[in-house]
Amino acid sequence: MNVATPEKASILIVDDMEENLVALEAVLGSLDQELVRAHSGEEALKAMLRQEFAVVLLDVLMPGMDGFETAANIKRLDQTKDVPIILVTGNEADTDYLYRGYALGAADFLTKPFDPWLLRTKVNVFLDLYRKNRQLAAQAEQLRRLLVGAPTPAAAIGPAGSVERIEDARNRLSRVRAAGTAAGAGSGEQLSEITERLAQIELQLRDAVGNEAPDLADRIADLERAVRSLRVGRDA
């Protein structure tokens, strides 16, 4: 499923009349979003399964699958059910049209001939909602990663292999701690200093990013040498 870029959203315009599609494109072009055409309900459903849309402008009176049936099918699919639909009707639309459309899950109505300013205003409302929902989804994913301890995406941690280097540093630090505990009996002052340095590095590892891995490796190597000197002193 294609996803629009962060800068642009996609708008699906559905009408069996070419002149109506041209008119919609002319009015919505100033919004600088991606406009996708569909000439029938069937074509609209195929487009929505291939791509993510911020809003759909759907003509009611179309041959074959009309706008109401198309809207019902859109709302029936898990992949498309949350996409807002603006139903476009002619002057003959009455309260029964409105009731039927809202019952199917349509978000709004637009009557032909439409006012360009009103059309852009209605579409802009759903574009703003789409952007906010995407932002909330990104924040929720970031929070989920923090809660479950998932690795930060590669773009945020620097060169390839950074995660592995940080994990290796954690493993080496655990071995240093174990060796220091075994070697430190009777070396109270020196062991206390090593323990303090261990705690500092552990805190840094907790929030480390990829470009800090080399510095952490150097500091852990210093600790390894200090622990080895403790063991030599104990065995002397």
Tab-separated table of C-alpha atoms in Angstrom:
chain	number	residue	atom	x	y	z
A	1	MET	CA	0.000	0.000	0.000
A	2	ASN	CA	1.518	3.296	-1.079
A	3	VAL	CA	1.715	6.121	1.432
A	4	ALA	CA	1.831	9.824	0.558
A	5	THR	CA	4.940	11.772	1.445
A	6	PRO	CA	4.886	13.815	4.688
A	7	GLU	CA	4.676	17.002	2.595
A	8	LYS	CA	1.704	15.885	0.461
A	9	ALA	CA	-1.468	13.908	0.988
A	10	SER	CA	-3.501	12.097	-1.660
A	11	ILE	CA	-7.075	13.019	-2.604
A	12	LEU	CA	-9.283	10.633	-4.582
A	13	ILE	CA	-11.856	12.240	-6.893
A	14	VAL	CA	-14.515	9.901	-8.282
A	15	ASP	CA	-16.905	10.827	-11.105
A	16	ASP	CA	-17.970	9.110	-14.322
A	17	MET	CA	-18.029	12.461	-16.181
A	18	GLU	CA	-14.664	13.679	-17.477
A	19	GLU	CA	-15.692	17.354	-17.289
A	20	ASN	CA	-16.518	16.996	-13.600
A	21	LEU	CA	-13.097	15.494	-12.872
A	22	VAL	CA	-11.438	18.337	-14.765
A	23	ALA	CA	-13.447	20.892	-12.758
A	24	LEU	CA	-12.488	19.250	-9.447
A	25	GLU	CA	-8.816	19.176	-10.435
A	26	ALA	CA	-8.932	22.849	-11.400
A	27	VAL	CA	-10.364	23.854	-8.022
A	28	LEU	CA	-8.218	21.560	-5.873
A	29	GLY	CA	-4.971	22.097	-7.764
A	30	SER	CA	-4.101	25.135	-5.641
A	31	LEU	CA	-3.937	22.891	-2.545
A	32	ASP	CA	-0.764	21.326	-3.998
A	33	GLN	CA	-1.723	17.766	-3.041
A	34	GLU	CA	-1.719	14.567	-5.090
A	35	LEU	CA	-4.997	14.231	-7.001
A	36	VAL	CA	-5.983	10.723	-8.134
A	37	ARG	CA	-8.854	10.120	-10.572
A	38	ALA	CA	-11.393	7.320	-10.677
A	39	HIS	CA	-14.178	7.069	-13.272
A	40	SER	CA	-16.316	4.510	-11.423
A	41	GLY	CA	-16.964	2.980	-8.044
A	42	GLU	CA	-15.022	-0.136	-8.981
A	43	GLU	CA	-12.029	1.936	-10.069
A	44	ALA	CA	-12.216	3.937	-6.839
A	45	LEU	CA	-12.100	0.802	-4.675
A	46	LYS	CA	-9.075	-0.533	-6.569
A	47	ALA	CA	-7.269	2.793	-6.106
A	48	MET	CA	-7.990	2.807	-2.374
A	49	LEU	CA	-6.548	-0.670	-1.956
A	50	ARG	CA	-3.345	0.437	-3.683
A	51	GLN	CA	-2.835	3.787	-1.996
A	52	GLU	CA	-3.603	5.755	1.171
A	53	PHE	CA	-5.944	8.751	0.824
A	54	ALA	CA	-6.683	11.669	3.112
A	55	VAL	CA	-10.204	12.193	1.720
A	56	VAL	CA	-12.463	10.951	-1.100
A	57	LEU	CA	-14.785	13.130	-3.176
A	58	LEU	CA	-17.405	10.719	-4.465
A	59	ASP	CA	-20.129	11.477	-6.992
A	60	VAL	CA	-23.466	9.941	-6.043
A	61	LEU	CA	-25.028	9.440	-9.479
A	62	MET	CA	-22.816	7.052	-11.420
A	63	PRO	CA	-23.787	4.120	-13.659
A	64	GLY	CA	-23.210	0.641	-12.278
A	65	MET	CA	-21.973	1.003	-8.720
A	66	ASP	CA	-23.318	4.392	-7.615
A	67	GLY	CA	-21.823	6.619	-4.944
A	68	PHE	CA	-23.885	5.171	-2.104
A	69	GLU	CA	-22.880	1.603	-2.915
A	70	THR	CA	-19.253	2.653	-3.357
A	71	ALA	CA	-19.297	4.431	0.021
A	72	ALA	CA	-20.782	1.334	1.659
A	73	ASN	CA	-18.000	-0.832	0.222
A	74	ILE	CA	-15.321	1.629	1.347
A	75	LYS	CA	-16.671	1.584	4.895
A	76	ARG	CA	-16.905	-2.210	4.871
A	77	LEU	CA	-13.171	-2.757	4.373
A	78	ASP	CA	-10.811	-2.483	7.355
A	79	GLN	CA	-8.135	-0.959	5.135
A	80	THR	CA	-10.348	1.937	3.964
A	81	LYS	CA	-13.135	2.323	6.533
A	82	ASP	CA	-11.582	5.345	8.257
A	83	VAL	CA	-11.064	7.428	5.109
A	84	PRO	CA	-13.515	10.382	5.162
A	85	ILE	CA	-15.935	10.590	2.221
A	86	ILE	CA	-17.477	13.763	0.814
A	87	LEU	CA	-20.492	12.813	-1.300
A	88	VAL	CA	-21.061	15.068	-4.320
A	89	THR	CA	-24.705	15.389	-5.368
A	90	GLY	CA	-26.780	17.358	-7.875
A	91	ASN	CA	-29.454	19.926	-7.141
A	92	GLU	CA	-32.039	17.158	-6.951
A	93	ALA	CA	-30.556	15.902	-3.682
A	94	ASP	CA	-33.033	15.959	-0.805
A	95	THR	CA	-33.114	15.015	2.886
A	96	ASP	CA	-33.394	11.319	1.954
A	97	TYR	CA	-30.035	11.594	0.191
A	98	LEU	CA	-28.522	13.233	3.231
A	99	TYR	CA	-29.921	10.638	5.616
A	100	ARG	CA	-28.798	7.735	3.447
A	101	GLY	CA	-25.311	9.173	2.988
A	102	TYR	CA	-24.699	9.889	6.657
A	103	ALA	CA	-26.098	6.458	7.576
A	104	LEU	CA	-23.438	4.907	5.326
A	105	GLY	CA	-20.705	6.866	7.068
A	106	ALA	CA	-20.207	9.843	4.750
A	107	ALA	CA	-18.453	12.715	6.484
A	108	ASP	CA	-19.945	15.576	4.418
A	109	PHE	CA	-21.940	16.549	1.347
A	110	LEU	CA	-21.276	18.926	-1.538
A	111	THR	CA	-23.903	20.067	-4.031
A	112	LYS	CA	-23.267	20.747	-7.709
A	113	PRO	CA	-22.550	23.285	-9.009
A	114	PHE	CA	-20.144	23.693	-6.091
A	115	ASP	CA	-18.555	26.861	-4.813
A	116	PRO	CA	-14.748	26.596	-5.269
A	117	TRP	CA	-13.975	28.285	-1.944
A	118	LEU	CA	-16.393	25.999	-0.076
A	119	LEU	CA	-14.948	22.906	-1.762
A	120	ARG	CA	-11.359	23.819	-0.828
A	121	THR	CA	-12.430	24.663	2.726
A	122	LYS	CA	-14.158	21.318	3.219
A	123	VAL	CA	-11.232	19.371	1.774
A	124	ASN	CA	-8.714	21.342	3.851
A	125	VAL	CA	-10.511	20.310	7.044
A	126	PHE	CA	-9.909	16.648	6.252
A	127	LEU	CA	-6.341	17.276	5.095
A	128	ASP	CA	-5.562	18.858	8.466
A	129	LEU	CA	-7.206	15.939	10.262
A	130	TYR	CA	-5.173	13.472	8.186
A	131	ARG	CA	-1.886	15.207	9.031
A	132	LYS	CA	-2.717	15.324	12.744
A	133	ASN	CA	-3.649	11.639	12.767
A	134	ARG	CA	-0.350	10.744	11.087
A	135	GLN	CA	1.533	12.826	13.642
A	136	LEU	CA	-0.296	11.121	16.521
A	137	ALA	CA	0.423	7.707	15.017
A	138	ALA	CA	4.132	8.546	14.779
A	139	GLN	CA	4.184	9.731	18.396
A	140	ALA	CA	2.349	6.600	19.534
A	141	GLU	CA	4.896	4.411	17.736
A	142	GLN	CA	7.754	6.323	19.345
A	143	LEU	CA	6.169	5.871	22.775
A	144	ARG	CA	5.657	2.158	22.102
A	145	ARG	CA	9.334	1.776	21.255
A	146	LEU	CA	10.317	3.522	24.472
A	147	LEU	CA	7.996	1.350	26.573
A	148	VAL	CA	9.055	-1.974	25.090
A	149	GLY	CA	12.696	-1.022	24.647
A	150	ALA	CA	12.606	-1.473	20.888
A	151	PRO	CA	15.692	-0.316	19.007
A	152	THR	CA	15.664	3.223	17.678
A	153	PRO	CA	15.251	3.412	13.873
A	154	ALA	CA	18.554	3.285	11.983
A	155	ALA	CA	18.253	6.884	10.791
A	156	ALA	CA	18.350	8.070	14.393
A	157	ILE	CA	21.349	6.072	15.561
A	158	GLY	CA	23.907	6.788	12.896
A	159	PRO	CA	26.074	4.380	10.892
A	160	ALA	CA	25.158	0.754	10.309
A	161	GLY	CA	26.241	-1.483	13.164
A	162	SER	CA	25.821	1.188	15.861
A	163	VAL	CA	23.168	-0.804	17.705
A	164	GLU	CA	25.398	-3.871	17.657
A	165	ARG	CA	28.351	-1.848	18.977
A	166	ILE	CA	26.287	-0.477	21.853
A	167	GLU	CA	24.973	-3.962	22.672
A	168	ASP	CA	28.545	-5.280	22.590
A	169	ALA	CA	29.539	-2.493	24.984
A	170	ARG	CA	26.776	-3.561	27.376
A	171	ASN	CA	27.985	-7.165	27.260
A	172	ARG	CA	31.607	-6.154	27.861
A	173	LEU	CA	30.533	-3.952	30.766
A	174	SER	CA	28.720	-6.877	32.376
A	175	ARG	CA	31.869	-8.992	32.111
A	176	VAL	CA	33.991	-6.192	33.606
A	177	ARG	CA	31.589	-5.888	36.541
A	178	ALA	CA	31.741	-9.631	37.203
A	179	ALA	CA	35.555	-9.675	36.945
A	180	GLY	CA	35.862	-6.651	39.193
A	181	THR	CA	33.720	-8.253	41.868
A	182	ALA	CA	35.825	-11.409	41.741
A	183	ALA	CA	39.135	-9.525	41.867
A	184	GLY	CA	38.286	-6.753	44.258
A	185	ALA	CA	38.386	-8.437	47.678
A	186	GLY	CA	40.749	-6.485	49.930
A	187	SER	CA	41.136	-3.608	47.430
A	188	GLY	CA	38.435	-1.355	48.805
A	189	GLU	CA	39.494	2.089	47.542
A	190	GLN	CA	40.402	0.992	44.030
A	191	LEU	CA	37.316	-1.200	43.741
A	192	SER	CA	35.139	1.726	44.848
A	193	GLU	CA	36.574	3.881	42.073
A	194	ILE	CA	35.957	1.159	39.478
A	195	THR	CA	32.397	0.684	40.721
A	196	GLU	CA	31.719	4.408	40.353
A	197	ARG	CA	33.079	4.415	36.802
A	198	LEU	CA	30.933	1.363	36.001
A	199	ALA	CA	27.823	3.203	37.203
A	200	GLN	CA	28.636	6.247	35.069
A	201	ILE	CA	29.118	4.172	31.934
A	202	GLU	CA	25.922	2.203	32.602
A	203	LEU	CA	23.985	5.475	32.787
A	204	GLN	CA	25.527	6.630	29.521
A	205	LEU	CA	24.737	3.297	27.854
A	206	ARG	CA	21.098	3.612	28.855
A	207	ASP	CA	20.657	6.664	26.623
A	208	ALA	CA	23.456	5.996	24.148
A	209	VAL	CA	23.185	6.653	20.417
A	210	GLY	CA	25.361	5.142	17.719
A	211	ASN	CA	27.984	7.877	17.475
A	212	GLU	CA	28.814	7.436	21.188
A	213	ALA	CA	29.752	3.760	20.799
A	214	PRO	CA	33.508	4.313	20.120
A	215	ASP	CA	33.902	6.549	23.197
A	216	LEU	CA	32.086	4.014	25.359
A	217	ALA	CA	34.305	1.220	24.038
A	218	ASP	CA	37.428	3.198	25.018
A	219	ARG	CA	36.120	3.832	28.535
A	220	ILE	CA	35.220	0.177	29.008
A	221	ALA	CA	38.702	-0.831	27.801
A	222	ASP	CA	40.190	1.411	30.522
A	223	LEU	CA	38.043	-0.357	33.101
A	224	GLU	CA	39.143	-3.748	31.811
A	225	ARG	CA	42.772	-2.747	32.321
A	226	ALA	CA	41.994	-1.469	35.818
A	227	VAL	CA	40.307	-4.762	36.728
A	228	ARG	CA	43.260	-6.758	35.378
A	229	SER	CA	45.629	-4.695	37.567
A	230	LEU	CA	43.413	-5.510	40.553
A	231	ARG	CA	43.671	-9.206	39.819
A	232	VAL	CA	47.466	-8.983	39.382
A	233	GLY	CA	47.764	-7.137	42.686
A	234	ARG	CA	45.607	-9.683	44.452
A	235	ASP	CA	47.579	-12.634	43.078
A	236	ALA	CA	51.013	-11.087	43.842
